Amino acid sequence: MSETIGTKYEVPIKPVEKSLKISDRAKSELKSSGMMDEKGKLKLKGVSPKMLKRMKLEAIDCPVFNKELGFVECYVCSNFHSRISGVVYCKGDPLE
């Protein structure tokens, strides 16, 4: 387990060949919070287009959903705490 305050999991980030599809649940959350426009284009505040392109080609094995997710979906999750040196710090709280 992690010694970082408030985190339960340390999940390594892995590169993928092709970006993973964002789930409908995540898309609706992104649209409601203003991080995705109606056409489906991501507009993450504070993230450059170059960094966003790199984030789309990364994935994690999510301990909360027990499946592989794209990093963008992880980044906008309420459990996301931080990302340091290729490792995501996850709070691990159950989600609906």
PDB file of N, CA and C in Angstrom:
ATOM      1  N   MET A   1       0.828  -1.195   0.000  1.00  0.00           N
ATOM      2  CA  MET A   1       0.000   0.000   0.000  1.00  0.00           C
ATOM      3  C   MET A   1       0.865   1.248   0.000  1.00  0.00           C
ATOM      4  N   SER A   2       0.260   2.347  -0.273  1.00  0.00           N
ATOM      5  CA  SER A   2       0.982   3.595  -0.451  1.00  0.00           C
ATOM      6  C   SER A   2       1.149   4.358   0.854  1.00  0.00           C
ATOM      7  N   GLU A   3       2.262   5.064   0.945  1.00  0.00           N
ATOM      8  CA  GLU A   3       2.483   5.924   2.095  1.00  0.00           C
ATOM      9  C   GLU A   3       1.996   7.343   1.823  1.00  0.00           C
ATOM     10  N   THR A   4       1.654   7.643   0.569  1.00  0.00           N
ATOM     11  CA  THR A   4       1.146   8.958   0.224  1.00  0.00           C
ATOM     12  C   THR A   4      -0.224   9.134   0.864  1.00  0.00           C
ATOM     13  N   ILE A   5      -0.447  10.272   1.490  1.00  0.00           N
ATOM     14  CA  ILE A   5      -1.685  10.527   2.219  1.00  0.00           C
ATOM     15  C   ILE A   5      -2.886  10.445   1.287  1.00  0.00           C
ATOM     16  N   GLY A   6      -3.889   9.661   1.687  1.00  0.00           N
ATOM     17  CA  GLY A   6      -5.137   9.567   0.943  1.00  0.00           C
ATOM     18  C   GLY A   6      -5.132   8.626  -0.244  1.00  0.00           C
ATOM     19  N   THR A   7      -4.036   7.935  -0.502  1.00  0.00           N
ATOM     20  CA  THR A   7      -4.035   7.011  -1.632  1.00  0.00           C
ATOM     21  C   THR A   7      -3.983   5.572  -1.150  1.00  0.00           C
ATOM     22  N   LYS A   8      -4.647   4.717  -1.908  1.00  0.00           N
ATOM     23  CA  LYS A   8      -4.716   3.302  -1.570  1.00  0.00           C
ATOM     24  C   LYS A   8      -3.906   2.464  -2.558  1.00  0.00           C
ATOM     25  N   TYR A   9      -3.840   2.921  -3.817  1.00  0.00           N
ATOM     26  CA  TYR A   9      -3.140   2.166  -4.854  1.00  0.00           C
ATOM     27  C   TYR A   9      -2.094   3.017  -5.559  1.00  0.00           C
ATOM     28  N   GLU A  10      -1.012   2.357  -5.973  1.00  0.00           N
ATOM     29  CA  GLU A  10      -0.011   2.950  -6.853  1.00  0.00           C
ATOM     30  C   GLU A  10      -0.051   2.124  -8.132  1.00  0.00           C
ATOM     31  N   VAL A  11      -0.572   2.722  -9.200  1.00  0.00           N
ATOM     32  CA  VAL A  11      -0.801   1.990 -10.443  1.00  0.00           C
ATOM     33  C   VAL A  11       0.174   2.474 -11.512  1.00  0.00           C
ATOM     34  N   PRO A  12       1.000   1.567 -12.053  1.00  0.00           N
ATOM     35  CA  PRO A  12       1.940   1.985 -13.111  1.00  0.00           C
ATOM     36  C   PRO A  12       1.210   2.296 -14.417  1.00  0.00           C
ATOM     37  N   ILE A  13       1.715   3.280 -15.142  1.00  0.00           N
ATOM     38  CA  ILE A  13       1.168   3.656 -16.442  1.00  0.00           C
ATOM     39  C   ILE A  13       1.921   2.869 -17.507  1.00  0.00           C
ATOM     40  N   LYS A  14       1.181   2.358 -18.485  1.00  0.00           N
ATOM     41  CA  LYS A  14       1.815   1.597 -19.558  1.00  0.00           C
ATOM     42  C   LYS A  14       1.425   2.194 -20.904  1.00  0.00           C
ATOM     43  N   PRO A  15       2.347   2.178 -21.855  1.00  0.00           N
ATOM     44  CA  PRO A  15       2.032   2.698 -23.190  1.00  0.00           C
ATOM     45  C   PRO A  15       1.164   1.707 -23.968  1.00  0.00           C
ATOM     46  N   VAL A  16       0.316   2.232 -24.844  1.00  0.00           N
ATOM     47  CA  VAL A  16      -0.499   1.387 -25.719  1.00  0.00           C
ATOM     48  C   VAL A  16      -0.314   1.856 -27.160  1.00  0.00           C
ATOM     49  N   GLU A  17      -0.547   0.966 -28.103  1.00  0.00           N
ATOM     50  CA  GLU A  17      -0.386   1.286 -29.522  1.00  0.00           C
ATOM     51  C   GLU A  17      -1.482   2.218 -30.018  1.00  0.00           C
ATOM     52  N   LYS A  18      -2.714   1.937 -29.604  1.00  0.00           N
ATOM     53  CA  LYS A  18      -3.870   2.689 -30.067  1.00  0.00           C
ATOM     54  C   LYS A  18      -4.657   3.160 -28.844  1.00  0.00           C
ATOM     55  N   SER A  19      -5.138   4.400 -28.880  1.00  0.00           N
ATOM     56  CA  SER A  19      -5.841   4.934 -27.714  1.00  0.00           C
ATOM     57  C   SER A  19      -7.097   4.108 -27.413  1.00  0.00           C
ATOM     58  N   LEU A  20      -7.386   3.952 -26.122  1.00  0.00           N
ATOM     59  CA  LEU A  20      -8.543   3.185 -25.679  1.00  0.00           C
ATOM     60  C   LEU A  20      -9.789   4.064 -25.702  1.00  0.00           C
ATOM     61  N   LYS A  21     -10.920   3.457 -25.978  1.00  0.00           N
ATOM     62  CA  LYS A  21     -12.183   4.179 -26.045  1.00  0.00           C
ATOM     63  C   LYS A  21     -12.592   4.631 -24.635  1.00  0.00           C
ATOM     64  N   ILE A  22     -13.070   5.864 -24.540  1.00  0.00           N
ATOM     65  CA  ILE A  22     -13.548   6.394 -23.260  1.00  0.00           C
ATOM     66  C   ILE A  22     -14.980   5.901 -23.067  1.00  0.00           C
ATOM     67  N   SER A  23     -15.292   5.388 -21.875  1.00  0.00           N
ATOM     68  CA  SER A  23     -16.617   4.838 -21.606  1.00  0.00           C
ATOM     69  C   SER A  23     -17.689   5.927 -21.660  1.00  0.00           C
ATOM     70  N   ASP A  24     -18.926   5.500 -21.875  1.00  0.00           N
ATOM     71  CA  ASP A  24     -20.046   6.448 -21.932  1.00  0.00           C
ATOM     72  C   ASP A  24     -20.218   7.167 -20.597  1.00  0.00           C
ATOM     73  N   ARG A  25     -19.963   6.471 -19.491  1.00  0.00           N
ATOM     74  CA  ARG A  25     -20.057   7.074 -18.161  1.00  0.00           C
ATOM     75  C   ARG A  25     -19.065   8.223 -18.029  1.00  0.00           C
ATOM     76  N   ALA A  26     -17.844   7.989 -18.461  1.00  0.00           N
ATOM     77  CA  ALA A  26     -16.808   9.023 -18.385  1.00  0.00           C
ATOM     78  C   ALA A  26     -17.114  10.172 -19.333  1.00  0.00           C
ATOM     79  N   LYS A  27     -17.639   9.864 -20.521  1.00  0.00           N
ATOM     80  CA  LYS A  27     -17.993  10.922 -21.473  1.00  0.00           C
ATOM     81  C   LYS A  27     -19.061  11.844 -20.903  1.00  0.00           C
ATOM     82  N   SER A  28     -20.079  11.276 -20.256  1.00  0.00           N
ATOM     83  CA  SER A  28     -21.139  12.113 -19.693  1.00  0.00           C
ATOM     84  C   SER A  28     -20.596  12.983 -18.559  1.00  0.00           C
ATOM     85  N   GLU A  29     -19.660  12.444 -17.761  1.00  0.00           N
ATOM     86  CA  GLU A  29     -19.035  13.233 -16.700  1.00  0.00           C
ATOM     87  C   GLU A  29     -18.191  14.363 -17.287  1.00  0.00           C
ATOM     88  N   LEU A  30     -17.451  14.062 -18.354  1.00  0.00           N
ATOM     89  CA  LEU A  30     -16.618  15.069 -19.009  1.00  0.00           C
ATOM     90  C   LEU A  30     -17.467  16.193 -19.597  1.00  0.00           C
ATOM     91  N   LYS A  31     -18.575  15.835 -20.238  1.00  0.00           N
ATOM     92  CA  LYS A  31     -19.452  16.842 -20.838  1.00  0.00           C
ATOM     93  C   LYS A  31     -20.111  17.697 -19.761  1.00  0.00           C
ATOM     94  N   SER A  32     -20.566  17.085 -18.677  1.00  0.00           N
ATOM     95  CA  SER A  32     -21.240  17.843 -17.621  1.00  0.00           C
ATOM     96  C   SER A  32     -20.290  18.788 -16.891  1.00  0.00           C
ATOM     97  N   SER A  33     -19.015  18.426 -16.828  1.00  0.00           N
ATOM     98  CA  SER A  33     -18.040  19.286 -16.149  1.00  0.00           C
ATOM     99  C   SER A  33     -17.365  20.273 -17.102  1.00  0.00           C
ATOM    100  N   GLY A  34     -17.751  20.256 -18.391  1.00  0.00           N
ATOM    101  CA  GLY A  34     -17.214  21.201 -19.361  1.00  0.00           C
ATOM    102  C   GLY A  34     -15.842  20.835 -19.912  1.00  0.00           C
ATOM    103  N   MET A  35     -15.395  19.589 -19.704  1.00  0.00           N
ATOM    104  CA  MET A  35     -14.092  19.158 -20.210  1.00  0.00           C
ATOM    105  C   MET A  35     -14.172  18.501 -21.578  1.00  0.00           C
ATOM    106  N   MET A  36     -15.400  18.389 -22.116  1.00  0.00           N
ATOM    107  CA  MET A  36     -15.587  17.828 -23.450  1.00  0.00           C
ATOM    108  C   MET A  36     -16.723  18.601 -24.103  1.00  0.00           C
ATOM    109  N   ASP A  37     -16.521  19.003 -25.367  1.00  0.00           N
ATOM    110  CA  ASP A  37     -17.590  19.723 -26.046  1.00  0.00           C
ATOM    111  C   ASP A  37     -18.607  18.738 -26.614  1.00  0.00           C
ATOM    112  N   GLU A  38     -19.676  19.255 -27.204  1.00  0.00           N
ATOM    113  CA  GLU A  38     -20.756  18.407 -27.716  1.00  0.00           C
ATOM    114  C   GLU A  38     -20.306  17.484 -28.845  1.00  0.00           C
ATOM    115  N   LYS A  39     -19.257  17.868 -29.549  1.00  0.00           N
ATOM    116  CA  LYS A  39     -18.750  17.039 -30.649  1.00  0.00           C
ATOM    117  C   LYS A  39     -17.844  15.914 -30.145  1.00  0.00           C
ATOM    118  N   GLY A  40     -17.514  15.911 -28.852  1.00  0.00           N
ATOM    119  CA  GLY A  40     -16.675  14.870 -28.278  1.00  0.00           C
ATOM    120  C   GLY A  40     -15.202  15.215 -28.212  1.00  0.00           C
ATOM    121  N   LYS A  41     -14.862  16.484 -28.431  1.00  0.00           N
ATOM    122  CA  LYS A  41     -13.460  16.904 -28.365  1.00  0.00           C
ATOM    123  C   LYS A  41     -13.102  17.264 -26.931  1.00  0.00           C
ATOM    124  N   LEU A  42     -12.001  16.689 -26.442  1.00  0.00           N
ATOM    125  CA  LEU A  42     -11.568  16.944 -25.068  1.00  0.00           C
ATOM    126  C   LEU A  42     -10.988  18.341 -24.919  1.00  0.00           C
ATOM    127  N   LYS A  43     -11.296  18.994 -23.820  1.00  0.00           N
ATOM    128  CA  LYS A  43     -10.775  20.328 -23.507  1.00  0.00           C
ATOM    129  C   LYS A  43     -10.374  20.333 -22.030  1.00  0.00           C
ATOM    130  N   LEU A  44      -9.307  19.631 -21.703  1.00  0.00           N
ATOM    131  CA  LEU A  44      -8.870  19.543 -20.315  1.00  0.00           C
ATOM    132  C   LEU A  44      -8.113  20.809 -19.928  1.00  0.00           C
ATOM    133  N   LYS A  45      -8.560  21.437 -18.863  1.00  0.00           N
ATOM    134  CA  LYS A  45      -7.947  22.675 -18.404  1.00  0.00           C
ATOM    135  C   LYS A  45      -6.525  22.411 -17.919  1.00  0.00           C
ATOM    136  N   GLY A  46      -5.587  23.215 -18.392  1.00  0.00           N
ATOM    137  CA  GLY A  46      -4.203  23.090 -17.954  1.00  0.00           C
ATOM    138  C   GLY A  46      -3.412  21.986 -18.637  1.00  0.00           C
ATOM    139  N   VAL A  47      -4.011  21.332 -19.637  1.00  0.00           N
ATOM    140  CA  VAL A  47      -3.323  20.255 -20.352  1.00  0.00           C
ATOM    141  C   VAL A  47      -3.147  20.693 -21.808  1.00  0.00           C
ATOM    142  N   SER A  48      -1.902  20.746 -22.252  1.00  0.00           N
ATOM    143  CA  SER A  48      -1.607  21.169 -23.619  1.00  0.00           C
ATOM    144  C   SER A  48      -2.049  20.096 -24.613  1.00  0.00           C
ATOM    145  N   PRO A  49      -2.315  20.492 -25.861  1.00  0.00           N
ATOM    146  CA  PRO A  49      -2.691  19.500 -26.882  1.00  0.00           C
ATOM    147  C   PRO A  49      -1.643  18.397 -27.044  1.00  0.00           C
ATOM    148  N   LYS A  50      -0.368  18.757 -26.938  1.00  0.00           N
ATOM    149  CA  LYS A  50       0.708  17.768 -27.066  1.00  0.00           C
ATOM    150  C   LYS A  50       0.653  16.752 -25.920  1.00  0.00           C
ATOM    151  N   MET A  51       0.433  17.232 -24.707  1.00  0.00           N
ATOM    152  CA  MET A  51       0.339  16.337 -23.545  1.00  0.00           C
ATOM    153  C   MET A  51      -0.916  15.474 -23.640  1.00  0.00           C
ATOM    154  N   LEU A  52      -2.018  16.045 -24.101  1.00  0.00           N
ATOM    155  CA  LEU A  52      -3.260  15.286 -24.244  1.00  0.00           C
ATOM    156  C   LEU A  52      -3.082  14.141 -25.241  1.00  0.00           C
ATOM    157  N   LYS A  53      -2.372  14.409 -26.327  1.00  0.00           N
ATOM    158  CA  LYS A  53      -2.100  13.366 -27.325  1.00  0.00           C
ATOM    159  C   LYS A  53      -1.303  12.230 -26.691  1.00  0.00           C
ATOM    160  N   ARG A  54      -0.321  12.582 -25.850  1.00  0.00           N
ATOM    161  CA  ARG A  54       0.484  11.567 -25.168  1.00  0.00           C
ATOM    162  C   ARG A  54      -0.358  10.782 -24.158  1.00  0.00           C
ATOM    163  N   MET A  55      -1.240  11.497 -23.444  1.00  0.00           N
ATOM    164  CA  MET A  55      -2.096  10.848 -22.447  1.00  0.00           C
ATOM    165  C   MET A  55      -3.034   9.831 -23.089  1.00  0.00           C
ATOM    166  N   LYS A  56      -3.479  10.103 -24.316  1.00  0.00           N
ATOM    167  CA  LYS A  56      -4.387   9.186 -25.016  1.00  0.00           C
ATOM    168  C   LYS A  56      -3.707   7.871 -25.362  1.00  0.00           C
ATOM    169  N   LEU A  57      -2.375   7.863 -25.445  1.00  0.00           N
ATOM    170  CA  LEU A  57      -1.633   6.644 -25.777  1.00  0.00           C
ATOM    171  C   LEU A  57      -1.064   5.952 -24.540  1.00  0.00           C
ATOM    172  N   GLU A  58      -1.690   6.213 -23.394  1.00  0.00           N
ATOM    173  CA  GLU A  58      -1.288   5.572 -22.142  1.00  0.00           C
ATOM    174  C   GLU A  58      -2.501   4.890 -21.519  1.00  0.00           C
ATOM    175  N   ALA A  59      -2.238   3.833 -20.767  1.00  0.00           N
ATOM    176  CA  ALA A  59      -3.310   3.083 -20.125  1.00  0.00           C
ATOM    177  C   ALA A  59      -2.876   2.650 -18.732  1.00  0.00           C
ATOM    178  N   ILE A  60      -3.862   2.267 -17.922  1.00  0.00           N
ATOM    179  CA  ILE A  60      -3.597   1.726 -16.584  1.00  0.00           C
ATOM    180  C   ILE A  60      -4.505   0.519 -16.364  1.00  0.00           C
ATOM    181  N   ASP A  61      -4.100  -0.355 -15.459  1.00  0.00           N
ATOM    182  CA  ASP A  61      -4.969  -1.448 -15.019  1.00  0.00           C
ATOM    183  C   ASP A  61      -5.683  -0.946 -13.771  1.00  0.00           C
ATOM    184  N   CYS A  62      -6.920  -0.474 -13.947  1.00  0.00           N
ATOM    185  CA  CYS A  62      -7.666   0.189 -12.878  1.00  0.00           C
ATOM    186  C   CYS A  62      -8.042  -0.793 -11.770  1.00  0.00           C
ATOM    187  N   PRO A  63      -7.624  -0.513 -10.517  1.00  0.00           N
ATOM    188  CA  PRO A  63      -7.965  -1.394  -9.408  1.00  0.00           C
ATOM    189  C   PRO A  63      -9.413  -1.213  -8.947  1.00  0.00           C
ATOM    190  N   VAL A  64     -10.051  -0.108  -9.284  1.00  0.00           N
ATOM    191  CA  VAL A  64     -11.432   0.142  -8.869  1.00  0.00           C
ATOM    192  C   VAL A  64     -12.410  -0.574  -9.797  1.00  0.00           C
ATOM    193  N   PHE A  65     -12.209  -0.451 -11.117  1.00  0.00           N
ATOM    194  CA  PHE A  65     -13.086  -1.101 -12.090  1.00  0.00           C
ATOM    195  C   PHE A  65     -12.587  -2.476 -12.512  1.00  0.00           C
ATOM    196  N   ASN A  66     -11.392  -2.868 -12.079  1.00  0.00           N
ATOM    197  CA  ASN A  66     -10.789  -4.161 -12.418  1.00  0.00           C
ATOM    198  C   ASN A  66     -10.709  -4.398 -13.923  1.00  0.00           C
ATOM    199  N   LYS A  67     -10.319  -3.360 -14.660  1.00  0.00           N
ATOM    200  CA  LYS A  67     -10.112  -3.510 -16.101  1.00  0.00           C
ATOM    201  C   LYS A  67      -9.142  -2.439 -16.575  1.00  0.00           C
ATOM    202  N   GLU A  68      -8.679  -2.605 -17.817  1.00  0.00           N
ATOM    203  CA  GLU A  68      -7.752  -1.648 -18.397  1.00  0.00           C
ATOM    204  C   GLU A  68      -8.522  -0.411 -18.865  1.00  0.00           C
ATOM    205  N   LEU A  69      -8.056   0.751 -18.453  1.00  0.00           N
ATOM    206  CA  LEU A  69      -8.668   2.016 -18.850  1.00  0.00           C
ATOM    207  C   LEU A  69      -7.613   2.915 -19.459  1.00  0.00           C
ATOM    208  N   GLY A  70      -8.046   3.796 -20.341  1.00  0.00           N
ATOM    209  CA  GLY A  70      -7.149   4.810 -20.870  1.00  0.00           C
ATOM    210  C   GLY A  70      -6.806   5.806 -19.775  1.00  0.00           C
ATOM    211  N   PHE A  71      -5.619   6.397 -19.853  1.00  0.00           N
ATOM    212  CA  PHE A  71      -5.202   7.323 -18.799  1.00  0.00           C
ATOM    213  C   PHE A  71      -6.106   8.548 -18.704  1.00  0.00           C
ATOM    214  N   VAL A  72      -6.662   9.011 -19.820  1.00  0.00           N
ATOM    215  CA  VAL A  72      -7.547  10.183 -19.780  1.00  0.00           C
ATOM    216  C   VAL A  72      -8.736   9.904 -18.866  1.00  0.00           C
ATOM    217  N   GLU A  73      -9.303   8.709 -18.973  1.00  0.00           N
ATOM    218  CA  GLU A  73     -10.433   8.335 -18.125  1.00  0.00           C
ATOM    219  C   GLU A  73     -10.016   8.277 -16.654  1.00  0.00           C
ATOM    220  N   CYS A  74      -8.829   7.788 -16.395  1.00  0.00           N
ATOM    221  CA  CYS A  74      -8.293   7.752 -15.040  1.00  0.00           C
ATOM    222  C   CYS A  74      -8.071   9.171 -14.510  1.00  0.00           C
ATOM    223  N   TYR A  75      -7.540  10.033 -15.357  1.00  0.00           N
ATOM    224  CA  TYR A  75      -7.207  11.408 -14.982  1.00  0.00           C
ATOM    225  C   TYR A  75      -8.432  12.197 -14.516  1.00  0.00           C
ATOM    226  N   VAL A  76      -9.585  11.941 -15.115  1.00  0.00           N
ATOM    227  CA  VAL A  76     -10.791  12.682 -14.751  1.00  0.00           C
ATOM    228  C   VAL A  76     -11.619  11.969 -13.676  1.00  0.00           C
ATOM    229  N   CYS A  77     -11.175  10.812 -13.220  1.00  0.00           N
ATOM    230  CA  CYS A  77     -11.874  10.055 -12.180  1.00  0.00           C
ATOM    231  C   CYS A  77     -11.742  10.767 -10.832  1.00  0.00           C
ATOM    232  N   SER A  78     -12.772  10.648 -10.001  1.00  0.00           N
ATOM    233  CA  SER A  78     -12.730  11.278  -8.673  1.00  0.00           C
ATOM    234  C   SER A  78     -11.700  10.618  -7.754  1.00  0.00           C
ATOM    235  N   ASN A  79     -11.266   9.409  -8.078  1.00  0.00           N
ATOM    236  CA  ASN A  79     -10.244   8.726  -7.282  1.00  0.00           C
ATOM    237  C   ASN A  79      -8.821   9.137  -7.633  1.00  0.00           C
ATOM    238  N   PHE A  80      -8.637   9.837  -8.754  1.00  0.00           N
ATOM    239  CA  PHE A  80      -7.299  10.246  -9.184  1.00  0.00           C
ATOM    240  C   PHE A  80      -6.733  11.232  -8.172  1.00  0.00           C
ATOM    241  N   HIS A  81      -5.550  10.902  -7.630  1.00  0.00           N
ATOM    242  CA  HIS A  81      -4.895  11.796  -6.670  1.00  0.00           C
ATOM    243  C   HIS A  81      -3.769  12.562  -7.331  1.00  0.00           C
ATOM    244  N   SER A  82      -2.829  11.827  -7.950  1.00  0.00           N
ATOM    245  CA  SER A  82      -1.723  12.473  -8.645  1.00  0.00           C
ATOM    246  C   SER A  82      -1.011  11.459  -9.529  1.00  0.00           C
ATOM    247  N   ARG A  83      -0.105  11.987 -10.347  1.00  0.00           N
ATOM    248  CA  ARG A  83       0.704  11.154 -11.227  1.00  0.00           C
ATOM    249  C   ARG A  83       2.143  11.620 -11.081  1.00  0.00           C
ATOM    250  N   ILE A  84       3.013  10.713 -10.688  1.00  0.00           N
ATOM    251  CA  ILE A  84       4.420  11.058 -10.500  1.00  0.00           C
ATOM    252  C   ILE A  84       5.274   9.940 -11.079  1.00  0.00           C
ATOM    253  N   SER A  85       6.192  10.301 -11.954  1.00  0.00           N
ATOM    254  CA  SER A  85       7.165   9.364 -12.543  1.00  0.00           C
ATOM    255  C   SER A  85       6.533   8.086 -13.080  1.00  0.00           C
ATOM    256  N   GLY A  86       5.468   8.218 -13.870  1.00  0.00           N
ATOM    257  CA  GLY A  86       4.859   7.058 -14.501  1.00  0.00           C
ATOM    258  C   GLY A  86       4.013   6.205 -13.582  1.00  0.00           C
ATOM    259  N   VAL A  87       3.629   6.741 -12.427  1.00  0.00           N
ATOM    260  CA  VAL A  87       2.783   6.016 -11.481  1.00  0.00           C
ATOM    261  C   VAL A  87       1.596   6.896 -11.111  1.00  0.00           C
ATOM    262  N   VAL A  88       0.384   6.317 -11.157  1.00  0.00           N
ATOM    263  CA  VAL A  88      -0.830   7.016 -10.747  1.00  0.00           C
ATOM    264  C   VAL A  88      -1.114   6.649  -9.301  1.00  0.00           C
ATOM    265  N   TYR A  89      -1.389   7.655  -8.494  1.00  0.00           N
ATOM    266  CA  TYR A  89      -1.789   7.439  -7.101  1.00  0.00           C
ATOM    267  C   TYR A  89      -3.297   7.538  -7.045  1.00  0.00           C
ATOM    268  N   CYS A  90      -3.949   6.423  -6.683  1.00  0.00           N
ATOM    269  CA  CYS A  90      -5.404   6.288  -6.711  1.00  0.00           C
ATOM    270  C   CYS A  90      -5.942   6.176  -5.289  1.00  0.00           C
ATOM    271  N   LYS A  91      -7.032   6.887  -5.003  1.00  0.00           N
ATOM    272  CA  LYS A  91      -7.660   6.820  -3.678  1.00  0.00           C
ATOM    273  C   LYS A  91      -8.326   5.469  -3.436  1.00  0.00           C
ATOM    274  N   GLY A  92      -8.822   4.839  -4.494  1.00  0.00           N
ATOM    275  CA  GLY A  92      -9.399   3.494  -4.388  1.00  0.00           C
ATOM    276  C   GLY A  92     -10.789   3.427  -3.797  1.00  0.00           C
ATOM    277  N   ASP A  93     -11.486   4.568  -3.711  1.00  0.00           N
ATOM    278  CA  ASP A  93     -12.856   4.560  -3.179  1.00  0.00           C
ATOM    279  C   ASP A  93     -13.788   3.888  -4.178  1.00  0.00           C
ATOM    280  N   PRO A  94     -14.828   3.154  -3.683  1.00  0.00           N
ATOM    281  CA  PRO A  94     -15.768   2.528  -4.610  1.00  0.00           C
ATOM    282  C   PRO A  94     -16.568   3.593  -5.369  1.00  0.00           C
ATOM    283  N   LEU A  95     -16.833   3.331  -6.643  1.00  0.00           N
ATOM    284  CA  LEU A  95     -17.615   4.247  -7.481  1.00  0.00           C
ATOM    285  C   LEU A  95     -18.908   3.568  -7.917  1.00  0.00           C
ATOM    286  N   GLU A  96     -19.883   4.366  -8.266  1.00  0.00           N
ATOM    287  CA  GLU A  96     -21.182   3.823  -8.693  1.00  0.00           C
ATOM    288  C   GLU A  96     -21.125   3.248 -10.083  1.00  0.00           C
TER     289      GLU A  96
END
